CSV table of C-alpha atoms in Angstrom, one decimal:
chain,number,residue,atom,x,y,z
A,975,MET,CA,0.1,0.0,0.0
A,976,ASN,CA,1.1,3.6,-0.3
A,977,ILE,CA,2.1,5.9,2.6
A,978,LYS,CA,-1.3,7.5,2.8
A,979,GLU,CA,-3.2,4.2,3.0
A,980,ALA,CA,-0.5,3.1,5.6
A,981,LYS,CA,-1.2,6.1,7.7
A,982,ASP,CA,-5.0,5.6,7.6
A,983,GLU,CA,-4.6,1.9,8.6
A,984,ILE,CA,-2.3,2.7,11.5
A,985,GLN,CA,-4.5,5.5,12.6
A,986,ARG,CA,-7.6,3.2,12.6
A,987,ALA,CA,-5.6,0.4,14.5
A,988,ILE,CA,-4.4,2.9,17.2
A,989,THR,CA,-7.9,4.4,17.6
A,990,SER,CA,-9.2,0.8,18.0
A,991,TYR,CA,-6.5,-0.1,20.6
A,992,LEU,CA,-7.4,3.0,22.6
A,993,MET,CA,-11.2,2.3,22.9
A,994,LYS,CA,-12.5,1.6,26.3
A,995,ASP,CA,-15.5,-0.3,27.7
A,996,GLU,CA,-18.0,1.0,30.2
A,997,PHE,CA,-15.6,0.1,33.0
A,998,GLY,CA,-12.8,2.1,31.6
A,999,GLU,CA,-10.8,-0.8,30.6
A,1000,TYR,CA,-9.4,-1.1,27.0
A,1001,ARG,CA,-11.5,-3.2,24.9
A,1002,ILE,CA,-8.5,-4.9,23.3
A,1003,SER,CA,-6.2,-6.1,26.1
A,1004,ARG,CA,-2.5,-5.1,26.1
A,1005,VAL,CA,-1.5,-8.6,25.3
A,1006,ARG,CA,-3.7,-8.6,22.2
A,1007,GLN,CA,-2.6,-5.2,20.9
A,1008,ARG,CA,-0.2,-6.2,18.3
A,1009,PRO,CA,2.7,-3.9,17.7
A,1010,ILE,CA,2.7,-2.2,14.3
A,1011,LEU,CA,5.7,-3.2,12.1
A,1012,LEU,CA,5.9,-0.8,9.2
A,1013,ILE,CA,8.2,-2.0,6.5
A,1014,GLY,CA,9.2,0.5,3.7
A,1015,ASP,CA,12.1,1.9,1.6
A,1016,PRO,CA,14.3,4.5,3.3
A,1017,GLY,CA,13.1,8.1,3.1
A,1018,ILE,CA,9.6,7.2,2.2
A,1019,GLY,CA,8.0,9.0,5.2
A,1020,LYS,CA,7.4,6.4,7.9
A,1021,THR,CA,8.4,8.6,10.8
A,1022,ALA,CA,6.5,11.7,9.3
A,1023,ILE,CA,3.2,9.7,9.5
A,1024,MET,CA,3.6,8.8,13.0
A,1025,GLU,CA,4.1,12.4,13.8
A,1026,GLN,CA,0.9,13.3,11.8
A,1027,ILE,CA,-1.1,10.5,13.6
A,1028,THR,CA,-0.2,11.6,17.1
A,1029,GLN,CA,-1.1,15.2,16.2
A,1030,GLU,CA,-4.4,14.3,14.8
A,1031,LEU,CA,-5.4,12.0,17.6
A,1032,CYS,CA,-3.8,14.4,20.3
A,1033,ILE,CA,-1.8,11.6,21.9
A,1034,GLY,CA,1.9,11.6,22.9
A,1035,LEU,CA,4.9,10.3,20.8
A,1036,VAL,CA,8.2,9.0,22.1
A,1037,SER,CA,10.5,8.1,19.2
A,1038,TYR,CA,13.8,6.2,19.0
A,1039,SER,CA,16.2,5.0,16.5
A,1040,MET,CA,17.3,1.5,17.5
A,1041,THR,CA,20.6,1.6,15.7
A,1042,HIS,CA,21.8,4.0,18.3
A,1043,HIS,CA,21.0,1.6,21.2
A,1044,THR,CA,23.1,-1.0,23.0
A,1045,ARG,CA,21.7,-3.8,25.0
A,1046,GLN,CA,22.5,-1.8,28.3
A,1047,SER,CA,20.6,1.3,27.2
A,1048,ALA,CA,17.6,-0.6,26.0
A,1049,ILE,CA,17.3,-3.1,28.8
A,1050,GLY,CA,19.1,-1.2,31.7
A,1051,LEU,CA,22.2,-1.8,33.7
A,1052,PRO,CA,22.6,-4.9,36.0
A,1053,LYS,CA,22.4,-4.3,39.8
A,1054,ILE,CA,22.5,-6.4,42.9
A,1055,GLU,CA,19.6,-6.7,45.2
A,1056,THR,CA,19.2,-8.6,48.4
A,1057,LYS,CA,16.1,-10.9,48.6
A,1058,ILE,CA,14.9,-13.5,51.2
A,1059,TYR,CA,13.6,-16.9,50.1
A,1060,ASP,CA,12.5,-19.4,52.7
A,1061,GLY,CA,14.1,-17.4,55.5
A,1062,LYS,CA,17.4,-17.2,53.7
A,1063,GLU,CA,19.1,-14.1,52.3
A,1064,TYR,CA,20.2,-14.2,48.6
A,1065,MET,CA,22.0,-11.8,46.3
A,1066,VAL,CA,20.0,-11.4,43.1
A,1067,SER,CA,21.0,-9.6,40.0
A,1068,GLU,CA,18.3,-7.2,38.5
A,1069,TYR,CA,18.2,-4.4,35.9
A,1070,THR,CA,17.6,-0.8,36.2
A,1071,MET,CA,14.7,0.6,34.2
A,1072,SER,CA,15.3,0.8,30.4
A,1073,GLU,CA,16.2,4.1,29.0
A,1074,ILE,CA,13.3,3.8,26.5
A,1075,ILE,CA,10.7,2.8,29.1
A,1076,SER,CA,11.9,5.6,31.4
A,1077,SER,CA,11.5,8.2,28.6
A,1078,VAL,CA,7.9,7.4,28.2
A,1079,TYR,CA,7.2,7.9,32.0
A,1080,ASP,CA,9.3,11.3,31.7
A,1081,PHE,CA,7.1,12.2,28.7
A,1082,MET,CA,3.9,11.5,30.7
A,1083,GLU,CA,5.1,13.4,33.7
A,1084,ASN,CA,6.2,16.5,31.6
A,1085,THR,CA,3.1,16.7,29.4
A,1086,GLY,CA,0.2,15.1,31.3
A,1087,LEU,CA,-0.6,12.8,28.3
A,1088,LYS,CA,-1.2,9.4,29.5
A,1089,GLU,CA,-1.7,7.7,26.1
A,1090,GLY,CA,0.6,7.7,23.0
A,1091,ILE,CA,2.8,5.9,20.5
A,1092,LEU,CA,6.3,4.5,21.5
A,1093,PHE,CA,7.9,4.4,18.0
A,1094,LEU,CA,11.0,2.4,17.5
A,1095,ASP,CA,12.7,3.1,14.0
A,1096,GLU,CA,15.2,0.7,12.3
A,1097,ILE,CA,13.7,-2.1,14.4
A,1098,ASN,CA,15.2,-4.9,12.3
A,1099,CYS,CA,18.8,-3.3,12.3
A,1100,VAL,CA,19.7,-3.8,15.9
A,1101,SER,CA,23.0,-5.1,17.1
A,1102,GLU,CA,23.4,-8.9,17.5
A,1103,THR,CA,23.4,-8.6,21.2
A,1104,LEU,CA,20.2,-6.5,21.3
A,1105,ALA,CA,18.4,-8.7,18.9
A,1106,PRO,CA,16.9,-11.2,21.4
A,1107,ALA,CA,15.8,-8.5,23.6
A,1108,MET,CA,14.0,-6.8,20.8
A,1109,LEU,CA,12.2,-10.1,19.9
A,1110,GLN,CA,11.0,-10.4,23.6
A,1111,PHE,CA,9.8,-6.8,23.5
A,1112,LEU,CA,7.7,-7.2,20.4
A,1113,GLN,CA,6.2,-10.4,21.9
A,1114,TYR,CA,5.7,-9.3,25.5
A,1115,LYS,CA,6.0,-5.5,25.4
A,1116,THR,CA,8.7,-5.5,28.0
A,1117,PHE,CA,12.4,-4.6,28.3
A,1118,GLY,CA,13.6,-6.8,31.1
A,1119,LYS,CA,11.1,-6.7,33.7
A,1120,HIS,CA,9.7,-3.4,32.9
A,1121,GLU,CA,6.6,-3.0,30.8
A,1122,VAL,CA,5.5,-0.3,28.4
A,1123,PRO,CA,2.9,1.7,30.3
A,1124,GLU,CA,-0.7,1.0,29.7
A,1125,GLY,CA,-2.2,3.2,27.0
A,1126,TRP,CA,1.1,3.3,24.9
A,1127,ILE,CA,0.9,1.6,21.6
A,1128,ILE,CA,4.1,0.1,20.2
A,1129,ALA,CA,4.8,1.1,16.6
A,1130,THR,CA,8.0,0.1,14.7
A,1131,ALA,CA,9.6,0.6,11.3
A,1132,GLY,CA,12.3,-0.9,9.3
A,1133,ASN,CA,13.8,-1.2,5.9
A,1134,PRO,CA,13.5,-4.0,3.4
A,1135,PRO,CA,16.6,-6.3,3.4
A,1136,GLU,CA,17.7,-5.3,-0.2
A,1137,HIS,CA,18.4,-1.8,1.0
A,1138,ASN,CA,20.2,-2.5,4.2
A,1139,LYS,CA,22.9,-5.0,4.8
A,1140,SER,CA,22.3,-4.9,8.6
A,1141,VAL,CA,18.7,-6.1,8.4
A,1142,ARG,CA,17.7,-9.1,10.5
A,1143,GLU,CA,14.7,-11.2,9.4
A,1144,PHE,CA,12.1,-11.9,12.1
A,1145,ASP,CA,11.0,-15.5,12.7
A,1146,ILE,CA,7.5,-16.6,12.3
A,1147,VAL,CA,6.8,-16.6,16.0
A,1148,THR,CA,7.5,-12.8,16.1
A,1149,LEU,CA,5.8,-12.0,12.9
A,1150,ASP,CA,2.7,-13.8,14.1
A,1151,ARG,CA,2.5,-11.2,17.0
A,1152,VAL,CA,2.8,-8.0,15.1
A,1153,LYS,CA,0.7,-6.1,12.7
A,1154,LYS,CA,2.8,-5.9,9.5
A,1155,ILE,CA,2.3,-3.3,7.0
A,1156,VAL,CA,4.4,-3.0,3.9
A,1157,VAL,CA,4.5,0.5,2.2
A,1158,GLU,CA,5.7,1.4,-1.2
A,1159,PRO,CA,6.6,4.8,-2.9
A,1160,ASP,CA,3.7,6.6,-4.6
A,1161,TYR,CA,4.3,10.0,-6.2
A,1162,GLY,CA,0.6,11.0,-6.5
A,1163,VAL,CA,0.2,10.6,-2.7
A,1164,TRP,CA,3.5,12.4,-2.0
A,1165,LYS,CA,2.5,15.2,-4.3
A,1166,GLU,CA,-0.6,16.1,-2.0
A,1167,TYR,CA,1.8,16.1,1.0
A,1168,ALA,CA,4.3,18.2,-1.1
A,1169,TYR,CA,1.7,21.0,-1.7
A,1170,LYS,CA,0.8,21.1,2.1
A,1171,LYS,CA,4.4,21.3,3.0
A,1172,GLY,CA,5.1,23.9,0.4
A,1173,ILE,CA,7.7,21.9,-1.6
A,1174,HIS,CA,9.5,24.2,-4.1
A,1175,ALA,CA,7.5,24.3,-7.4
A,1176,ALA,CA,10.5,23.5,-9.4
A,1177,ILE,CA,10.5,20.1,-7.8
A,1178,THR,CA,6.9,19.3,-8.2
A,1179,THR,CA,6.8,20.5,-11.9
A,1180,TYR,CA,9.9,18.5,-12.7
A,1181,LEU,CA,8.4,15.4,-11.2
A,1182,GLU,CA,5.2,15.9,-13.1
A,1183,ILE,CA,7.4,15.5,-16.2
A,1184,LYS,CA,9.6,12.9,-14.8
A,1185,LYS,CA,7.7,10.7,-12.3
A,1186,ASN,CA,10.2,7.9,-12.3
A,1187,ASP,CA,12.7,10.2,-10.6
A,1188,PHE,CA,10.7,10.6,-7.6
A,1189,TYR,CA,12.0,7.5,-5.9
A,1190,ARG,CA,14.7,5.4,-7.4
A,1191,ILE,CA,17.4,3.2,-5.8
A,1192,GLU,CA,19.9,1.5,-8.2
A,1193,ASN,CA,23.0,-0.7,-7.8
A,1194,THR,CA,25.7,0.4,-10.3
A,1195,ILE,CA,29.3,-0.5,-10.8
A,1196,ASP,CA,30.1,2.7,-9.0
A,1197,GLY,CA,27.9,1.8,-5.8
A,1198,VAL,CA,24.4,2.5,-4.9
A,1199,GLN,CA,22.7,5.6,-6.4
A,1200,PHE,CA,19.4,6.8,-5.2
A,1201,MET,CA,16.7,9.5,-4.8
A,1202,THR,CA,14.2,9.4,-2.0
A,1203,ALA,CA,11.1,11.5,-0.9
A,1204,ARG,CA,13.1,12.7,2.0
A,1205,GLY,CA,15.9,13.9,-0.3
A,1206,TRP,CA,13.6,15.9,-2.5
A,1207,GLU,CA,12.0,17.5,0.6
A,1208,ASP,CA,15.3,18.4,2.1
A,1209,LEU,CA,16.5,19.8,-1.2
A,1210,SER,CA,13.4,21.9,-1.4
A,1211,THR,CA,14.1,23.5,1.9
A,1212,MET,CA,17.7,24.3,1.0
A,1213,ILE,CA,16.7,25.7,-2.5
A,1214,LYS,CA,14.4,28.2,-0.8
A,1215,LEU,CA,17.0,29.2,1.7
A,1216,TYR,CA,19.7,29.6,-1.1
A,1217,GLU,CA,17.2,31.7,-3.2
A,1218,GLU,CA,16.5,33.9,-0.2
A,1219,GLN,CA,20.2,34.7,0.2
A,1220,GLY,CA,21.0,35.0,-3.4
A,1221,TYR,CA,23.3,32.0,-3.4
A,1222,THR,CA,23.6,29.9,-6.6
A,1223,VAL,CA,21.6,26.6,-6.8
A,1224,ASP,CA,23.7,24.3,-8.9
A,1225,GLU,CA,24.4,20.6,-9.6
A,1226,ASN,CA,26.9,20.7,-6.8
A,1227,LEU,CA,24.3,21.4,-4.3
A,1228,ILE,CA,21.6,19.2,-5.9
A,1229,SER,CA,23.9,16.2,-5.9
A,1230,GLN,CA,24.1,16.4,-2.1
A,1231,TYR,CA,20.5,15.6,-1.7
A,1232,LEU,CA,19.8,13.5,-5.0
A,1233,GLN,CA,22.7,11.0,-4.9
A,1234,HIS,CA,21.8,9.8,-8.4
A,1235,GLU,CA,24.3,11.3,-10.8
A,1236,LYS,CA,22.1,11.4,-14.0
A,1237,ALA,CA,18.9,12.6,-12.1
A,1238,ALA,CA,20.9,15.4,-10.3
A,1239,LYS,CA,22.3,16.6,-13.6
A,1240,GLU,CA,18.9,16.7,-15.3
A,1241,PHE,CA,17.3,18.4,-12.4
A,1242,ALA,CA,20.0,21.1,-12.4
A,1243,ILE,CA,19.4,21.7,-16.0
A,1244,TYR,CA,15.6,21.9,-15.4
A,1245,TYR,CA,16.0,24.3,-12.5
A,1246,ASP,CA,17.8,26.7,-14.7
A,1247,LEU,CA,15.2,26.5,-17.4
A,1248,TYR,CA,12.5,26.8,-14.6
A,1249,ASN,CA,13.9,30.2,-13.7
A,1250,LYS,CA,14.3,31.3,-17.2
A,1251,TYR,CA,10.7,30.6,-17.9
A,1252,LYS,CA,9.8,32.3,-14.6
A,1253,SER,CA,11.5,35.5,-16.0
A,1254,ASP,CA,10.5,35.2,-19.6
A,1255,TYR,CA,6.8,34.7,-18.9
A,1256,GLN,CA,6.5,37.5,-16.4
A,1257,ILE,CA,4.1,35.5,-14.2
A,1258,GLN,CA,2.8,38.5,-12.2
A,1259,SER,CA,1.7,40.2,-15.5
A,1260,ILE,CA,-0.4,37.2,-16.3
A,1261,LEU,CA,-2.0,37.1,-12.9
A,1262,ASP,CA,-2.6,40.9,-13.2
A,1263,GLY,CA,-4.2,40.4,-16.6
A,1264,SER,CA,-1.7,42.7,-18.2
A,1265,TYR,CA,0.4,40.2,-20.2
A,1266,SER,CA,1.6,41.0,-23.7
A,1267,GLU,CA,0.6,39.3,-27.0
A,1268,GLU,CA,4.2,38.1,-27.2
A,1269,ILE,CA,3.8,36.1,-24.0
A,1270,ARG,CA,0.5,34.7,-25.2
A,1271,ASP,CA,1.9,33.7,-28.6
A,1272,ARG,CA,4.9,32.0,-26.9
A,1273,ALA,CA,2.7,30.0,-24.6
A,1274,ALA,CA,0.4,29.0,-27.4
A,1275,ASN,CA,3.4,27.7,-29.5
A,1276,ALA,CA,5.2,26.1,-26.7
A,1277,LYS,CA,5.9,22.3,-26.4
A,1278,PHE,CA,4.0,20.5,-23.7
A,1279,ASP,CA,6.8,20.2,-21.2
A,1280,GLU,CA,7.2,24.0,-21.4
A,1281,ARG,CA,3.4,24.5,-20.9
A,1282,LEU,CA,3.4,22.2,-17.9
A,1283,THR,CA,6.3,24.3,-16.4
A,1284,LEU,CA,4.4,27.5,-17.1
A,1285,ILE,CA,1.2,26.1,-15.4
A,1286,GLY,CA,3.4,25.0,-12.5
A,1287,LEU,CA,4.7,28.6,-12.2
A,1288,LEU,CA,1.2,30.1,-12.2
A,1289,LEU,CA,0.0,27.6,-9.7
A,1290,GLU,CA,2.9,28.4,-7.4
A,1291,ALA,CA,2.3,32.1,-7.5
A,1292,VAL,CA,-1.5,31.7,-6.9
A,1293,THR,CA,-1.3,29.0,-4.2
A,1294,GLU,CA,1.4,31.0,-2.3
A,1295,ASN,CA,-1.2,33.9,-2.0
A,1296,ILE,CA,-3.9,31.3,-1.2
A,1297,LYS,CA,-1.8,29.8,1.6
A,1298,GLN,CA,-1.2,33.2,3.0
A,1299,ASP,CA,-5.0,33.9,3.0
A,1300,ILE,CA,-5.9,30.7,4.7
A,1301,GLU,CA,-3.2,31.2,7.4
A,1302,THR,CA,-4.2,34.8,8.0
A,1303,GLU,CA,-7.9,34.0,8.3
A,1304,ASP,CA,-7.1,31.2,10.9
A,1305,PHE,CA,-4.9,33.6,12.8
A,1306,VAL,CA,-7.6,36.4,12.7
A,1307,THR,CA,-10.2,34.0,13.9
A,1308,GLU,CA,-8.1,32.9,16.8
A,1309,LEU,CA,-7.0,36.4,17.7
A,1310,HIS,CA,-10.8,37.4,17.6
A,1311,LYS,CA,-11.7,34.8,20.1
A,1312,LEU,CA,-9.0,36.1,22.4
A,1313,LEU,CA,-10.2,39.7,22.1
A,1314,GLN,CA,-13.7,38.6,22.9
A,1315,GLU,CA,-12.4,37.1,26.0
A,1316,LEU,CA,-10.3,40.2,26.6
A,1317,LYS,CA,-13.3,42.4,26.4
A,1318,VAL,CA,-15.0,40.6,29.2
A,1319,VAL,CA,-11.9,40.7,31.4
A,1320,CYS,CA,-11.6,44.5,30.8
A,1321,GLN,CA,-15.3,45.2,31.7
A,1322,ARG,CA,-15.0,43.1,34.9
A,1323,ALA,CA,-11.5,44.5,36.1
A,1324,ASP,CA,-11.1,47.2,38.6
A,1325,PRO,CA,-9.7,50.2,36.7
A,1326,LYS,CA,-8.1,51.5,39.9
A,1327,ARG,CA,-6.0,48.4,40.2
A,1328,GLU,CA,-5.6,47.2,36.7
A,1329,THR,CA,-4.3,48.8,33.5
A,1330,ILE,CA,-4.7,47.5,29.9
A,1331,ASP,CA,-1.0,46.8,29.6
A,1332,THR,CA,-0.8,44.8,32.8
A,1333,ILE,CA,-3.7,42.7,31.7
A,1334,LEU,CA,-2.1,42.1,28.3
A,1335,GLY,CA,1.0,41.2,30.0
A,1336,LYS,CA,-0.7,38.4,31.8
A,1337,TYR,CA,-2.1,37.1,28.6
A,1338,ILE,CA,1.3,37.1,27.0
A,1339,VAL,CA,2.7,35.0,29.9
A,1340,ALA,CA,-0.3,32.6,29.9
A,1341,ARG,CA,-0.4,32.1,26.1
A,1342,THR,CA,3.3,31.6,25.9
A,1343,ALA,CA,3.1,28.9,28.6
A,1344,SER,CA,0.4,27.2,26.9
A,1345,TYR,CA,2.2,27.3,23.5
A,1346,ARG,CA,5.4,25.7,25.1
A,1347,ASP,CA,3.2,23.0,26.7
A,1348,GLU,CA,1.6,22.1,23.4
A,1349,LYS,CA,4.9,22.1,21.6
A,1350,ARG,CA,6.5,19.9,24.3
A,1351,SER,CA,3.7,17.4,24.0
A,1352,THR,CA,4.4,16.8,20.3
A,1353,VAL,CA,0.5,17.2,19.5
A,1354,LEU,CA,1.2,20.7,18.0
A,1355,SER,CA,1.0,20.8,14.2
A,1356,ALA,CA,3.1,23.1,12.2
A,1357,GLU,CA,-0.1,25.1,11.2
A,1358,ARG,CA,-1.3,25.3,14.7
A,1359,GLU,CA,2.1,26.4,15.9
A,1360,THR,CA,2.2,29.2,13.4
A,1361,ILE,CA,-1.1,30.5,14.5
A,1362,LEU,CA,-0.3,30.5,18.1
A,1363,ARG,CA,3.1,32.3,17.6
A,1364,LYS,CA,1.3,35.0,15.6
A,1365,VAL,CA,-1.3,35.6,18.3
A,1366,ILE,CA,1.4,35.9,20.9
A,1367,LEU,CA,3.2,38.4,18.6
A,1368,ALA,CA,0.0,40.3,18.0
A,1369,ILE,CA,-0.6,40.8,21.8
A,1370,GLU,CA,2.9,42.0,22.4
A,1371,GLY,CA,2.5,44.3,19.6
A,1372,TYR,CA,-0.7,45.8,21.1
A,1373,LYS,CA,0.9,46.1,24.4
A,1374,ASN,CA,4.0,48.0,23.1
A,1375,ASP,CA,1.8,50.3,21.0
A,1376,LEU,CA,-0.3,51.1,24.1
A,1377,ILE,CA,2.7,52.0,26.2
A,1378,ARG,CA,4.1,54.0,23.3
A,1379,GLU,CA,0.9,55.9,23.0
A,1380,GLY,CA,0.7,56.3,26.8
A,1381,ILE,CA,-2.8,54.6,27.0
A,1382,THR,CA,-3.4,52.8,30.3
A,1383,ASP,CA,-7.3,53.1,30.8
A,1384,LEU,CA,-9.1,49.8,30.2
A,1385,ALA,CA,-11.9,51.0,28.0
A,1386,ASP,CA,-9.7,53.4,25.9
A,1387,GLY,CA,-7.1,50.6,25.6
A,1388,PHE,CA,-9.6,48.0,24.4
A,1389,GLU,CA,-10.9,50.4,21.9
A,1390,PHE,CA,-7.5,51.0,20.6
A,1391,ILE,CA,-6.9,47.4,20.3
A,1392,LYS,CA,-10.2,47.0,18.5
A,1393,ALA,CA,-9.4,49.6,15.9
A,1394,ALA,CA,-5.9,47.9,15.3
A,1395,PHE,CA,-7.7,44.6,14.9
A,1396,GLY,CA,-10.0,46.1,12.3
A,1397,GLN,CA,-7.2,47.3,10.3
A,1398,THR,CA,-5.8,43.7,10.3
A,1399,VAL,CA,-9.1,42.5,9.0
A,1400,ALA,CA,-9.4,45.1,6.3
A,1401,GLU,CA,-5.8,44.1,5.1
A,1402,MET,CA,-6.8,40.4,5.1
A,1403,LYS,CA,-10.0,41.3,3.0
A,1404,ARG,CA,-7.9,43.3,0.5
A,1405,HIS,CA,-5.3,40.5,0.1
A,1406,LEU,CA,-8.2,38.0,-0.3
A,1407,GLU,CA,-9.7,40.1,-3.2
A,1408,ASP,CA,-6.3,40.3,-4.7
A,1409,THR,CA,-5.9,36.5,-4.7
A,1410,GLN,CA,-9.4,35.9,-6.1
A,1411,PHE,CA,-8.5,38.4,-9.0
A,1412,ALA,CA,-5.3,36.5,-9.6
A,1413,LEU,CA,-7.0,33.1,-9.6
A,1414,GLU,CA,-9.6,34.4,-12.1
A,1415,ASN,CA,-6.9,35.9,-14.4
A,1416,MET,CA,-5.1,32.6,-14.3
A,1417,PHE,CA,-8.1,30.8,-15.6
A,1418,LEU,CA,-8.8,33.5,-18.3
A,1419,PHE,CA,-5.1,33.1,-19.5
A,1420,ILE,CA,-5.5,29.4,-19.7
A,1421,GLU,CA,-8.7,29.8,-21.6
A,1422,ASN,CA,-7.5,32.4,-24.0
A,1423,VAL,CA,-4.2,30.5,-24.9
A,1424,PHE,CA,-5.1,26.8,-24.6
A,1425,GLY,CA,-8.8,26.7,-24.6
A,1426,GLY,CA,-10.4,23.8,-22.6
A,1427,GLY,CA,-7.7,21.2,-23.4
A,1428,GLN,CA,-5.2,19.2,-21.4
A,1429,GLU,CA,-3.7,22.3,-19.8
A,1430,MET,CA,-7.0,23.2,-18.2
A,1431,LEU,CA,-7.5,19.7,-16.9
A,1432,VAL,CA,-4.0,20.0,-15.2
A,1433,VAL,CA,-4.9,23.3,-13.6
A,1434,VAL,CA,-8.3,22.1,-12.3
A,1435,THR,CA,-6.8,18.8,-11.0
A,1436,GLU,CA,-3.8,20.5,-9.2
A,1437,LEU,CA,-6.1,23.0,-7.5
A,1438,THR,CA,-8.3,20.1,-6.3
A,1439,VAL,CA,-5.4,18.0,-4.9
A,1440,ASN,CA,-3.6,21.0,-3.3
A,1441,TYR,CA,-4.6,21.2,0.4
A,1442,TYR,CA,-4.6,25.0,0.6
A,1443,SER,CA,-6.3,25.7,-2.8
A,1444,ALA,CA,-9.1,23.2,-2.2
A,1445,LYS,CA,-9.6,24.7,1.3
A,1446,PHE,CA,-9.7,28.2,-0.2
A,1447,ILE,CA,-12.2,27.3,-2.9
A,1448,SER,CA,-14.4,25.5,-0.5
A,1449,ARG,CA,-14.5,28.7,1.8
A,1450,TYR,CA,-14.8,31.4,-0.9
A,1451,GLY,CA,-15.7,29.6,-4.2
A,1452,CYS,CA,-14.4,30.3,-7.6
A,1453,GLU,CA,-16.9,30.3,-10.5
A,1454,LYS,CA,-14.1,29.4,-13.3
A,1455,TYR,CA,-13.0,26.4,-11.2
A,1456,PHE,CA,-16.5,25.1,-10.7
A,1457,GLU,CA,-17.3,25.6,-14.3
A,1458,HIS,CA,-14.2,23.8,-15.6
A,1459,ASN,CA,-14.3,21.2,-12.9
A,1460,LYS,CA,-17.8,20.2,-14.1
A,1461,GLU,CA,-16.6,19.9,-17.6
A,1462,LEU,CA,-13.8,17.7,-16.3
A,1463,LEU,CA,-16.2,15.3,-14.6
A,1464,VAL,CA,-18.3,15.1,-17.7
A,1465,TYR,CA,-15.2,14.4,-19.8
A,1466,GLU,CA,-13.9,11.6,-17.3
A,1467,ARG,CA,-17.4,10.1,-17.4
A,1468,GLN,CA,-17.3,10.1,-21.3
A,1469,GLN,CA,-13.8,8.4,-21.1
A,1470,GLU,CA,-15.2,5.8,-18.7
A,1471,LEU,CA,-18.1,5.0,-21.1
A,1472,LEU,CA,-15.9,4.7,-24.2
A,1473,SER,CA,-13.7,2.3,-22.2
A,1474,GLU,CA,-16.6,0.2,-21.3
A,1475,ILE,CA,-17.8,0.0,-24.9
A,1476,MET,CA,-14.4,-1.0,-26.1
A,1477,LEU,CA,-14.2,-3.7,-23.5
A,1478,LEU,CA,-17.6,-5.0,-24.7
A,1479,ASN,CA,-16.5,-4.7,-28.2
A,1480,ASP,CA,-13.4,-6.8,-27.6
A,1481,ALA,CA,-15.5,-9.4,-25.8
A,1482,ASP,CA,-18.6,-9.8,-27.9
A,1483,GLU,CA,-17.4,-8.2,-31.3
A,1484,ILE,CA,-20.3,-5.8,-31.1
A,1485,ASP,CA,-20.8,-3.7,-34.4
A,1486,LEU,CA,-20.5,-0.2,-33.2
A,1487,SER,CA,-21.6,1.2,-36.5
A,1488,ILE,CA,-25.2,0.7,-35.5
A,1489,LEU,CA,-24.9,3.1,-32.4
């Protein structure tokens, strides 16, 4: 299955494991809660989906890479204890608590979360001395005499043996006690993730043209050459930082992340071409509706690969604005809730003992503490983290502005904040209108240059699978999108009917001339 299907399956399993009966007991006893064994190629996203699952289920996550552990750190260190049996005293060797088990208890103590996932990566690459203990752990959920706390689900991950010489095969006894899931690379699924994570458009447009370069591992006479999903994502981050600082992105940089000589060279060439198209086509002029006839003619006469790149550039520019609109609205909504609360606090406060800046100071302390608690618990998503940090910065900004203006009165202070918030809302609405205008102009350009052909199908499809554009259109609508999406659905149904007719024709030799 692909990584998205694996995530859904794991999430369903964990939700089931954590279900309780009317007595508060887990409906599946711990002994029957099979540890999850996720097998997949390196860099495919196994760790990432565990983080996503814990954030969505609001449970904890304690993660370890087992290649870094020895038998002593996993099981604990031996110690001598005195025990009495049948009235006689004996010296008995026991073990201290495992570092892994103790870290789960530490996590619960620090966050207050009593349920979660204990995720052990590289589970099938442990050292020879640790291997028996790991088999015992998977079967009995203990390290030595110390059990994994109740409410904590064991999830593990490993690589196939063909990609790691250190891999140890599990025996049937062990495999019969785990929930084994095998995951394979899937570019279509990764593309949805890439849009949400903001992967550089040069990468997504390149992979649309060369999908086979998404994930590849090859054994050559010069050694193993490979590209992984992790490599593309890390390269995207570095390209963006290089571009911000004006550094040159070249094959030398690219080959550090895409360790496949041919692919690194081809992507380096494409990246230069991508930037040339970005300059030549004057993307902003298209979104403004002020592009020249020269640009229109060039696009109309371009080869399909160049057209795909142009569409990618347009989508990148539009969706960057869309993402900003979605994030801003979510931030404004959160800030509005806080200001509603602040209004009540100001109305009830004693104006002789409280000032507006002292009240805001308390909010800053409380919100900062809450943010740190959420971050420490690992349940905080990147989107949520951005919103919380922006809200804290906004409160700090209000406080500083009030001090600078010399406003201390509660009523006057709140009116000042209300006016400032109104400006933020007005700016949000102006940016939203600009985005809708740009989205409309993109559709008009595609219609004008390419008509309703394959290019329009690509635009509608990409807007549909992109997390932010799909969210934007569902909130605010887009007449052109709905118009062409309807046409796309009709076209797809026509293709399905034609395929069905062809299958019948092949089977029964139907004479289609009578239809």
